[in-house]
Amino acid sequence: MGVTKTVFGKTSDGNEVMMYTLENASGMKVTCIDYGANIVNVIVPCKDGSTKDVVLGFDDVAGYEVNAPFFGAFIGRVANRIGGASFELNGVTYNLAKNEGENTLHSAEPWYHKLMYDAEVNEAENSVSFMRLSPDMEQGYPGNLNIKVTYRLSDDNGLAIIYDALCDKDTITGFTNHTYFNLDGDGAGSIENHDVKINASFYTATGSDQIPTGELCPVAGTPLDFTTFKKVGQDINADYEPLKVGKGYDHNFVIDKDLGVLGKAAECIGEDGLKMEVYTDLPGVQFYSGNNIGNVTNGKYGNAYGFRSGLCFETQYFPNSCNIQTFPSCVLHANEPFHSETLYIFS
């Protein structure tokens, strides 16, 4: 039990990377590193007494220095897509890097999951926090933003991800975590036999560039209806334009709850019955079925990862909310503390 610290390796420019292992009384372990605040392992106890690692990742720093799929990644300053790679705030237009056609995805360089963080262990809470200052105009966003992301493991096998931030100017924020889960175990293959339920009656409609139009569309009667449990693969290849655009599921769901209230967003069950519940106080969750993982040959334990070998539940503000006034606002005012929590519970 508690938090242990070990050397994970060195970056290509010589920075020593430390790994922090959180362990609880149930035998669950979570490991994360101060390079990128990346989650490396989530090892959960099974009903037969064994354990298994249920997230995709790498065994060395070199893997995380490339990490095109964002395995285990802390994403900021603003996650997901921003249309036209720009936004207006207080009458000023801010231009961002275009890294997905004419748009911005996950805010571009310097990637938050490829930077070094200061670490702080809290033994009493069984947690570790990673902190850094994002300087004014880094990635194109205004304001010096002090960031802290905390990973906390509880004895009921709950992994909490807690985001705190404070900025000296009005800015926009939208952190998330991009961990890929496979509840059958790292390297177990496709997640299409996982059962998923998402507590959302609507999703944010997008154009062919996956940028939200501002319209909220009902999931009822569509392949995006996860209001009751169904296999991920049941409708994933349906003749339905939003699925064709995303090459599968890659959609923001509007959670049936109030903003700021910690509530259940989703549930997922693997083939052997391992269950994960997802809670957040944010308004949306991006359900992504790993359609663009590609061919990763250097995964953990010598495993290779391919098409749909992991799935993500990225809790978030709605994509492009900085440009759509009807969406919940992602504006963070100067000297106003930002706080948000996401929780993954395994049973």
Coordinates of N, CA and C in Angstrom, one line a residue, residues 91-309:
G91 N -12.8 39.8 -27.6 CA -12.5 40.6 -28.8 C -11.2 40.4 -29.5
V92 N -10.4 39.5 -29.0 CA -9.1 39.1 -29.6 C -9.2 37.8 -30.3
T93 N -8.7 37.6 -31.5 CA -8.7 36.3 -32.2 C -7.3 35.7 -31.9
Y94 N -7.4 34.4 -31.4 CA -6.2 33.7 -31.2 C -6.1 32.5 -32.2
N95 N -4.9 32.5 -32.9 CA -4.7 31.4 -33.9 C -3.8 30.3 -33.3
L96 N -4.3 29.1 -33.6 CA -3.6 27.9 -33.1 C -3.0 27.1 -34.2
A97 N -2.2 26.1 -33.9 CA -1.6 25.3 -34.9 C -2.6 24.4 -35.6
K98 N -2.5 24.3 -36.9 CA -3.4 23.4 -37.7 C -2.7 22.1 -37.8
N99 N -3.3 21.1 -37.1 CA -2.6 19.8 -37.1 C -3.6 18.7 -37.5
E100 N -4.8 19.1 -37.9 CA -5.7 18.1 -38.5 C -6.5 18.8 -39.6
G101 N -6.0 18.9 -40.8 CA -6.6 19.7 -41.8 C -6.5 21.2 -41.4
E102 N -7.6 21.8 -41.5 CA -7.7 23.3 -41.1 C -7.9 23.5 -39.6
N103 N -8.0 22.4 -38.9 CA -8.4 22.4 -37.5 C -7.3 22.0 -36.5
T104 N -7.6 22.2 -35.2 CA -6.6 21.8 -34.2 C -7.2 20.6 -33.4
L105 N -6.3 19.6 -33.2 CA -6.7 18.5 -32.4 C -5.8 18.4 -31.2
H106 N -6.3 18.4 -30.0 CA -5.6 18.2 -28.7 C -4.5 19.3 -28.5
S107 N -4.6 20.4 -29.2 CA -3.8 21.6 -28.9 C -2.4 21.6 -29.5
A108 N -1.9 20.6 -30.0 CA -0.6 20.5 -30.8 C 0.6 20.9 -29.9
E109 N 1.7 21.1 -30.5 CA 3.0 21.2 -29.7 C 3.0 22.6 -29.0
P110 N 3.7 22.6 -27.9 CA 4.3 21.5 -27.2 C 3.2 20.6 -26.5
W111 N 3.2 19.3 -26.9 CA 2.2 18.4 -26.3 C 2.3 18.3 -24.8
Y112 N 1.2 18.4 -24.1 CA 1.3 18.2 -22.7 C 1.8 16.9 -22.2
H113 N 1.6 15.9 -23.1 CA 2.0 14.5 -22.7 C 3.5 14.2 -23.0
K114 N 4.2 15.3 -23.5 CA 5.6 15.1 -23.8 C 6.4 16.2 -23.2
L115 N 6.0 16.7 -22.0 CA 6.7 17.7 -21.2 C 7.0 17.1 -19.8
M116 N 8.0 17.6 -19.2 CA 8.4 17.2 -17.8 C 7.6 18.0 -16.8
Y117 N 7.2 17.3 -15.7 CA 6.4 17.9 -14.7 C 7.1 17.7 -13.3
D118 N 6.9 18.7 -12.4 CA 7.3 18.5 -11.0 C 6.3 17.6 -10.4
A119 N 6.7 16.7 -9.5 CA 5.8 15.7 -8.8 C 5.8 16.0 -7.3
E120 N 4.6 15.7 -6.8 CA 4.4 15.8 -5.3 C 3.6 14.6 -4.8
V121 N 4.1 13.8 -3.9 CA 3.4 12.7 -3.4 C 2.6 13.0 -2.1
N122 N 1.4 12.5 -2.0 CA 0.6 12.7 -0.8 C 0.3 11.3 -0.3
E123 N 1.1 10.8 0.6 CA 0.9 9.4 1.1 C -0.5 9.2 1.8
A124 N -0.9 10.2 2.5 CA -2.2 10.1 3.2 C -3.4 9.9 2.3
E125 N -3.3 10.5 1.1 CA -4.4 10.4 0.1 C -4.1 9.3 -0.9
N126 N -2.9 8.6 -0.8 CA -2.5 7.7 -1.8 C -2.5 8.3 -3.2
S127 N -1.8 9.4 -3.4 CA -1.9 10.2 -4.6 C -0.6 10.7 -5.0
V128 N -0.5 11.1 -6.3 CA 0.7 11.8 -6.8 C 0.1 12.9 -7.7
S129 N 0.7 14.1 -7.6 CA 0.3 15.3 -8.4 C 1.5 15.7 -9.3
F130 N 1.1 16.1 -10.5 CA 2.1 16.6 -11.5 C 1.8 18.0 -11.8
M131 N 2.8 18.9 -11.8 CA 2.6 20.3 -11.9 C 3.6 21.0 -12.8
R132 N 3.1 22.0 -13.6 CA 4.0 22.8 -14.3 C 3.3 24.1 -14.6
L133 N 4.1 25.1 -15.0 CA 3.5 26.4 -15.5 C 3.5 26.4 -17.0
S134 N 2.3 26.6 -17.6 CA 2.2 26.7 -19.1 C 2.3 28.2 -19.3
P135 N 3.3 28.7 -20.0 CA 3.5 30.2 -20.1 C 2.5 30.8 -21.1
D136 N 2.4 32.1 -20.9 CA 1.5 32.9 -21.8 C 1.8 32.6 -23.2
M137 N 0.8 32.3 -24.0 CA 0.8 32.0 -25.5 C 1.4 30.7 -25.8
E138 N 1.7 29.8 -24.9 CA 2.1 28.5 -25.2 C 1.0 27.8 -25.9
Q139 N 1.3 27.2 -27.1 CA 0.3 26.6 -28.0 C -0.7 27.6 -28.6
G140 N -0.5 28.9 -28.3 CA -1.3 29.9 -28.8 C -2.4 30.4 -27.9
Y141 N -2.4 29.9 -26.6 CA -3.4 30.3 -25.6 C -2.9 31.4 -24.7
P142 N -3.8 32.4 -24.4 CA -3.4 33.5 -23.5 C -3.3 33.1 -22.0
G143 N -2.3 33.7 -21.3 CA -2.3 33.6 -19.9 C -1.2 32.6 -19.4
N144 N -0.6 32.9 -18.3 CA 0.3 32.0 -17.6 C -0.6 31.1 -16.8
L145 N -0.6 29.8 -17.1 CA -1.5 28.9 -16.5 C -0.8 27.9 -15.6
N146 N -1.0 27.9 -14.3 CA -0.5 27.0 -13.4 C -1.4 25.7 -13.4
I147 N -0.8 24.6 -13.7 CA -1.5 23.4 -13.9 C -1.1 22.3 -12.8
K148 N -2.1 21.6 -12.3 CA -1.8 20.4 -11.5 C -2.8 19.3 -11.8
V149 N -2.3 18.2 -12.1 CA -3.1 17.0 -12.4 C -2.7 15.9 -11.3
T150 N -3.7 15.4 -10.6 CA -3.5 14.5 -9.5 C -4.2 13.2 -9.8
Y151 N -3.4 12.1 -9.6 CA -3.9 10.7 -9.7 C -4.0 10.2 -8.3
R152 N -5.2 9.7 -7.9 CA -5.5 9.2 -6.5 C -6.1 7.9 -6.6
L153 N -5.6 6.9 -5.8 CA -6.2 5.6 -5.8 C -6.9 5.3 -4.5
S154 N -8.1 4.9 -4.5 CA -8.9 4.6 -3.3 C -8.9 3.1 -3.1
D155 N -9.3 2.7 -1.8 CA -9.4 1.3 -1.5 C -10.6 0.6 -2.1
D156 N -11.5 1.3 -2.7 CA -12.6 0.7 -3.4 C -12.3 0.6 -4.9
N157 N -11.0 0.6 -5.3 CA -10.5 0.4 -6.7 C -11.0 1.6 -7.6
G158 N -11.0 2.8 -7.0 CA -11.3 4.0 -7.8 C -10.1 4.8 -8.1
L159 N -9.9 5.0 -9.4 CA -8.8 5.9 -9.8 C -9.4 7.3 -10.1
A160 N -9.1 8.3 -9.3 CA -9.5 9.6 -9.5 C -8.5 10.4 -10.3
I161 N -8.9 11.2 -11.3 CA -8.0 12.1 -12.0 C -8.6 13.5 -11.7
I162 N -7.8 14.3 -11.0 CA -8.2 15.6 -10.5 C -7.4 16.7 -11.2
Y163 N -8.1 17.6 -11.8 CA -7.5 18.7 -12.6 C -7.7 20.0 -11.8
D164 N -6.6 20.8 -11.5 CA -6.6 22.1 -10.9 C -5.8 23.0 -11.8
A165 N -6.3 24.3 -11.9 CA -5.5 25.3 -12.7 C -5.9 26.7 -12.2
L166 N -5.0 27.6 -12.5 CA -5.2 29.0 -12.1 C -4.4 29.8 -13.2
C167 N -5.1 30.8 -13.8 CA -4.4 31.6 -14.8 C -4.5 33.1 -14.5
D168 N -3.5 33.8 -15.0 CA -3.4 35.3 -14.7 C -4.2 36.1 -15.7
K169 N -4.7 35.5 -16.8 CA -5.5 36.2 -17.8 C -6.7 35.3 -18.1
D170 N -7.8 35.9 -18.6 CA -8.9 35.1 -19.2 C -8.3 34.2 -20.3
T171 N -8.7 33.0 -20.2 CA -8.2 32.0 -21.2 C -9.3 30.9 -21.4
I172 N -9.0 29.9 -22.2 CA -9.9 28.7 -22.3 C -9.1 27.5 -21.8
T173 N -9.8 26.6 -21.2 CA -9.2 25.3 -20.8 C -10.1 24.1 -21.2
G174 N -9.5 23.0 -21.1 CA -10.3 21.8 -21.4 C -9.4 20.5 -21.3
F175 N -9.1 20.1 -20.1 CA -8.2 19.0 -19.9 C -8.9 17.7 -20.1
T176 N -8.2 16.7 -20.5 CA -8.8 15.3 -20.4 C -7.6 14.3 -20.3
N177 N -8.0 13.1 -20.2 CA -7.0 12.0 -20.2 C -7.4 11.0 -21.3
H178 N -6.4 10.6 -22.0 CA -6.6 9.8 -23.2 C -6.2 8.3 -23.1
T179 N -6.3 7.8 -21.8 CA -6.0 6.4 -21.6 C -6.9 5.5 -22.4
Y180 N -6.2 4.5 -23.0 CA -6.9 3.4 -23.8 C -7.1 2.2 -22.8
F181 N -8.3 1.8 -22.7 CA -8.7 0.6 -21.8 C -9.0 -0.6 -22.7
N182 N -8.5 -1.7 -22.2 CA -9.0 -3.0 -22.7 C -9.2 -3.9 -21.5
L183 N -10.5 -4.1 -21.1 CA -10.8 -4.8 -19.8 C -10.5 -6.2 -19.9
D184 N -10.1 -6.7 -21.1 CA -9.7 -8.1 -21.2 C -8.2 -8.2 -20.9
G185 N -7.5 -7.1 -20.8 CA -6.1 -7.1 -20.6 C -5.3 -6.5 -21.7
D186 N -4.2 -5.9 -21.3 CA -3.3 -5.3 -22.3 C -2.9 -6.4 -23.3
G187 N -3.0 -6.0 -24.6 CA -2.7 -7.0 -25.7 C -3.7 -8.0 -26.0
A188 N -4.9 -7.9 -25.4 CA -6.0 -8.9 -25.6 C -6.7 -8.9 -26.9
G189 N -6.4 -7.8 -27.7 CA -7.0 -7.7 -29.0 C -8.2 -6.8 -29.1
S190 N -9.1 -7.0 -29.9 CA -10.2 -6.1 -30.2 C -11.1 -5.9 -28.9
I191 N -11.6 -4.6 -28.8 CA -12.6 -4.3 -27.8 C -14.0 -4.3 -28.3
E192 N -14.2 -4.9 -29.4 CA -15.6 -4.9 -30.0 C -16.6 -5.8 -29.2
N193 N -16.0 -6.7 -28.4 CA -16.9 -7.5 -27.5 C -17.1 -7.0 -26.2
H194 N -16.6 -5.8 -25.9 CA -16.9 -5.1 -24.6 C -18.3 -4.6 -24.7
D195 N -19.0 -4.7 -23.5 CA -20.4 -4.1 -23.4 C -20.2 -2.7 -22.9
V196 N -20.9 -1.7 -23.5 CA -20.8 -0.3 -23.1 C -22.2 0.3 -22.9
K197 N -22.3 1.1 -21.9 CA -23.5 1.9 -21.6 C -23.0 3.3 -21.4
I198 N -23.7 4.3 -22.1 CA -23.4 5.7 -21.9 C -24.6 6.4 -21.5
N199 N -24.5 7.2 -20.4 CA -25.7 7.9 -19.9 C -25.9 9.2 -20.7
A200 N -26.3 9.1 -21.9 CA -26.4 10.3 -22.8 C -27.6 10.0 -23.7
S201 N -28.5 11.0 -23.8 CA -29.6 11.0 -24.7 C -29.3 11.7 -26.0
F202 N -28.2 12.5 -26.0 CA -27.8 13.3 -27.1 C -26.3 13.2 -27.4
Y203 N -26.0 13.5 -28.6 CA -24.5 13.6 -29.0 C -24.4 14.9 -29.8
T204 N -23.2 15.4 -29.8 CA -22.9 16.7 -30.6 C -22.7 16.3 -32.1
A205 N -23.6 16.7 -32.9 CA -23.4 16.5 -34.4 C -22.2 17.2 -34.9
T206 N -21.6 16.6 -35.9 CA -20.4 17.2 -36.5 C -20.5 17.2 -38.0
G207 N -19.7 17.9 -38.7 CA -19.5 17.9 -40.1 C -18.6 16.8 -40.5
S208 N -18.2 16.8 -41.8 CA -17.3 15.7 -42.3 C -15.9 15.9 -41.7
D209 N -15.6 17.1 -41.1 CA -14.3 17.3 -40.5 C -14.3 17.0 -39.0
Q210 N -15.4 16.4 -38.5 CA -15.5 16.1 -37.1 C -15.6 17.3 -36.2
I211 N -15.9 18.4 -36.7 CA -16.1 19.6 -35.9 C -17.5 19.8 -35.6
P212 N -18.0 19.9 -34.3 CA -19.4 20.1 -34.0 C -20.0 21.3 -34.7
T213 N -21.2 21.1 -35.1 CA -22.0 22.1 -35.8 C -22.8 23.0 -34.8
G214 N -22.9 22.5 -33.5 CA -23.7 23.2 -32.5 C -25.0 22.5 -32.3
E215 N -25.4 21.6 -33.2 CA -26.6 20.8 -33.0 C -26.4 19.6 -32.1
L216 N -27.4 19.5 -31.2 CA -27.4 18.3 -30.3 C -28.5 17.3 -30.9
C217 N -28.0 16.1 -31.3 CA -28.9 15.1 -31.9 C -29.2 14.0 -31.0
P218 N -30.5 13.5 -31.0 CA -30.8 12.4 -30.1 C -30.2 11.1 -30.6
V219 N -29.8 10.3 -29.6 CA -29.1 9.0 -30.0 C -30.2 8.0 -30.3
A220 N -31.4 8.2 -29.8 CA -32.5 7.2 -30.0 C -32.7 6.8 -31.5
G221 N -32.7 5.5 -31.7 CA -33.0 5.0 -33.1 C -31.7 5.1 -34.0
T222 N -30.5 5.4 -33.4 CA -29.3 5.4 -34.2 C -28.3 4.5 -33.6
P223 N -27.2 4.1 -34.4 CA -26.2 3.3 -33.8 C -25.4 3.9 -32.7
L224 N -25.6 5.2 -32.4 CA -25.0 5.9 -31.3 C -25.8 5.7 -30.0
D225 N -26.8 4.9 -30.0 CA -27.6 4.8 -28.8 C -27.0 3.7 -27.8
F226 N -26.4 4.2 -26.8 CA -25.8 3.3 -25.7 C -26.5 3.5 -24.4
T227 N -27.8 3.9 -24.5 CA -28.5 4.2 -23.2 C -28.8 2.9 -22.5
T228 N -28.7 1.7 -23.1 CA -28.7 0.4 -22.5 C -27.4 -0.3 -23.0
F229 N -26.9 -1.3 -22.2 CA -25.7 -2.0 -22.6 C -25.8 -2.6 -24.0
K230 N -24.8 -2.5 -24.7 CA -24.7 -3.2 -26.0 C -23.2 -3.4 -26.3
K231 N -22.9 -4.4 -27.1 CA -21.6 -4.7 -27.6 C -21.1 -3.5 -28.4
V232 N -19.8 -3.2 -28.2 CA -19.2 -2.1 -29.1 C -19.4 -2.4 -30.5
G233 N -19.1 -3.7 -30.9 CA -19.1 -4.1 -32.3 C -20.5 -4.3 -32.9
Q234 N -21.6 -4.2 -32.1 CA -22.9 -4.5 -32.6 C -23.3 -3.6 -33.8
D235 N -23.1 -2.3 -33.7 CA -23.5 -1.4 -34.7 C -22.3 -0.6 -35.3
I236 N -21.1 -1.0 -35.0 CA -20.0 -0.1 -35.3 C -19.7 0.1 -36.8
N237 N -20.1 -0.9 -37.5 CA -19.9 -0.9 -39.0 C -21.2 -0.6 -39.7
A238 N -22.2 0.0 -39.0 CA -23.5 0.3 -39.7 C -23.3 1.4 -40.8
D239 N -24.2 1.3 -41.7 CA -24.2 2.3 -42.8 C -24.8 3.6 -42.2
Y240 N -24.0 4.4 -41.5 CA -24.5 5.6 -40.8 C -23.4 6.6 -40.9
E241 N -23.7 7.8 -41.4 CA -22.7 8.7 -41.8 C -21.7 9.1 -40.6
P242 N -22.3 9.4 -39.4 CA -21.3 9.8 -38.3 C -20.3 8.7 -38.0
L243 N -20.7 7.4 -38.2 CA -19.8 6.3 -38.0 C -18.8 6.2 -39.1
K244 N -19.2 6.5 -40.3 CA -18.2 6.5 -41.5 C -17.2 7.6 -41.3
V245 N -17.6 8.8 -40.8 CA -16.7 9.9 -40.6 C -15.7 9.5 -39.6
G246 N -16.1 8.9 -38.5 CA -15.2 8.6 -37.4 C -14.5 7.3 -37.5
K247 N -14.8 6.5 -38.6 CA -14.2 5.2 -38.8 C -14.6 4.3 -37.7
G248 N -15.8 4.5 -37.1 CA -16.2 3.9 -35.9 C -16.7 4.9 -34.9
Y249 N -16.7 4.6 -33.6 CA -17.1 5.5 -32.6 C -15.9 6.5 -32.3
D250 N -16.2 7.8 -32.4 CA -15.3 8.9 -32.0 C -16.2 10.1 -31.9
H251 N -17.1 10.0 -30.9 CA -18.1 11.0 -30.8 C -18.2 11.5 -29.3
N252 N -18.6 12.8 -29.2 CA -18.9 13.4 -27.9 C -20.3 13.2 -27.5
F253 N -20.5 12.6 -26.4 CA -21.9 12.3 -25.9 C -22.2 13.4 -24.8
V254 N -23.4 13.9 -24.8 CA -23.9 14.9 -23.9 C -24.5 14.1 -22.7
I255 N -23.7 14.1 -21.6 CA -24.1 13.3 -20.4 C -25.4 13.9 -19.8
D256 N -26.3 12.9 -19.4 CA -27.6 13.3 -18.8 C -27.4 13.7 -17.3
K257 N -26.8 14.9 -17.1 CA -26.6 15.4 -15.8 C -26.3 16.8 -15.9
D258 N -26.2 17.5 -14.7 CA -25.9 18.9 -14.7 C -24.4 19.1 -14.7
L259 N -23.9 20.2 -15.4 CA -22.5 20.6 -15.3 C -22.1 20.9 -13.9
G260 N -20.9 20.4 -13.5 CA -20.4 20.7 -12.2 C -20.8 19.6 -11.2
V261 N -21.7 18.7 -11.5 CA -22.2 17.7 -10.6 C -21.4 16.4 -11.0
L262 N -20.8 15.7 -10.1 CA -20.1 14.5 -10.3 C -21.2 13.4 -10.5
G263 N -21.3 12.9 -11.7 CA -22.3 11.9 -12.0 C -21.7 10.8 -13.0
K264 N -22.4 9.7 -13.1 CA -22.0 8.6 -13.9 C -22.1 9.0 -15.4
A265 N -21.1 8.8 -16.2 CA -21.1 9.1 -17.6 C -21.2 7.8 -18.4
A266 N -20.5 6.7 -18.0 CA -20.5 5.5 -18.8 C -20.1 4.3 -17.9
E267 N -20.4 3.1 -18.5 CA -20.0 1.9 -17.9 C -19.5 1.0 -19.0
C268 N -18.5 0.1 -18.7 CA -18.0 -0.8 -19.6 C -17.7 -2.1 -19.0
I269 N -18.0 -3.2 -19.6 CA -17.7 -4.5 -19.1 C -17.0 -5.4 -20.1
G270 N -15.9 -6.0 -19.6 CA -15.1 -6.9 -20.5 C -15.7 -8.2 -20.6
E271 N -15.1 -9.1 -21.4 CA -15.7 -10.4 -21.7 C -15.7 -11.3 -20.4
D272 N -14.8 -11.1 -19.5 CA -14.8 -12.0 -18.3 C -15.5 -11.3 -17.1
G273 N -16.2 -10.2 -17.4 CA -17.1 -9.6 -16.4 C -16.4 -8.4 -15.6
L274 N -15.1 -8.1 -15.9 CA -14.5 -6.9 -15.2 C -15.3 -5.7 -15.7
K275 N -15.7 -4.9 -14.7 CA -16.5 -3.7 -15.0 C -15.8 -2.4 -14.6
M276 N -15.9 -1.4 -15.5 CA -15.4 -0.1 -15.2 C -16.5 0.9 -15.3
E277 N -16.7 1.8 -14.3 CA -17.6 2.9 -14.3 C -16.9 4.2 -14.4
V278 N -17.4 5.1 -15.2 CA -16.8 6.4 -15.4 C -17.7 7.5 -14.9
Y279 N -17.1 8.3 -14.0 CA -17.8 9.5 -13.4 C -17.1 10.8 -13.8
T280 N -17.8 11.8 -13.9 CA -17.2 13.1 -14.2 C -18.1 14.3 -13.8
D281 N -17.5 15.4 -13.5 CA -18.4 16.6 -13.3 C -18.4 17.5 -14.6
L282 N -17.8 17.0 -15.7 CA -17.8 17.8 -16.9 C -19.1 17.4 -17.7
P283 N -19.4 18.1 -18.8 CA -20.7 17.9 -19.5 C -20.7 16.8 -20.6
G284 N -19.4 16.4 -21.0 CA -19.4 15.5 -22.1 C -18.4 14.4 -21.9
V285 N -18.5 13.4 -22.7 CA -17.5 12.3 -22.8 C -17.3 11.9 -24.2
Q286 N -16.1 11.8 -24.7 CA -15.8 11.4 -26.0 C -15.5 9.9 -25.9
F287 N -16.4 9.1 -26.5 CA -16.3 7.7 -26.6 C -15.5 7.4 -27.9
Y288 N -14.4 6.8 -27.8 CA -13.5 6.5 -28.9 C -13.1 5.1 -28.9
S289 N -13.4 4.4 -30.1 CA -13.2 2.9 -30.1 C -11.8 2.5 -30.7
G290 N -10.8 3.4 -30.7 CA -9.5 3.1 -31.1 C -9.4 2.8 -32.6
N291 N -10.1 3.6 -33.4 CA -10.1 3.3 -34.9 C -8.8 3.7 -35.6
N292 N -8.0 4.5 -34.9 CA -6.8 5.0 -35.6 C -5.5 4.6 -34.9
I293 N -5.6 3.5 -34.1 CA -4.4 3.1 -33.4 C -3.2 2.7 -34.3
G294 N -3.6 2.2 -35.5 CA -2.6 1.8 -36.4 C -1.9 0.5 -36.0
N295 N -0.6 0.4 -36.4 CA 0.2 -0.8 -36.0 C 1.3 -0.5 -35.1
V296 N 1.0 -0.6 -33.8 CA 2.0 -0.3 -32.7 C 2.7 -1.7 -32.3
T297 N 3.9 -1.8 -32.6 CA 4.6 -3.1 -32.4 C 5.4 -3.1 -31.1
N298 N 5.5 -1.9 -30.4 CA 6.4 -1.9 -29.2 C 5.6 -1.6 -28.0
G299 N 4.4 -2.2 -27.9 CA 3.6 -2.1 -26.7 C 4.2 -2.8 -25.5
K300 N 3.5 -2.6 -24.3 CA 4.0 -3.2 -23.1 C 4.0 -4.7 -23.2
Y301 N 4.9 -5.3 -22.4 CA 5.1 -6.8 -22.3 C 5.3 -7.5 -23.6
G302 N 5.9 -6.7 -24.6 CA 6.1 -7.2 -25.9 C 4.9 -7.3 -26.8
N303 N 3.8 -6.8 -26.4 CA 2.5 -6.8 -27.1 C 2.5 -5.8 -28.3
A304 N 1.8 -6.2 -29.3 CA 1.5 -5.3 -30.4 C 0.0 -4.9 -30.3
Y305 N -0.2 -3.6 -30.7 CA -1.6 -3.1 -30.6 C -2.0 -2.7 -32.1
G306 N -3.3 -3.0 -32.4 CA -3.8 -2.6 -33.7 C -5.2 -2.0 -33.6
F307 N -5.8 -2.0 -34.7 CA -7.2 -1.5 -34.9 C -8.1 -1.9 -33.8
R308 N -8.7 -0.9 -33.1 CA -9.7 -1.1 -32.1 C -9.2 -2.1 -30.9
S309 N -7.9 -2.0 -30.5 CA -7.4 -2.8 -29.5 C -7.6 -2.1 -28.1

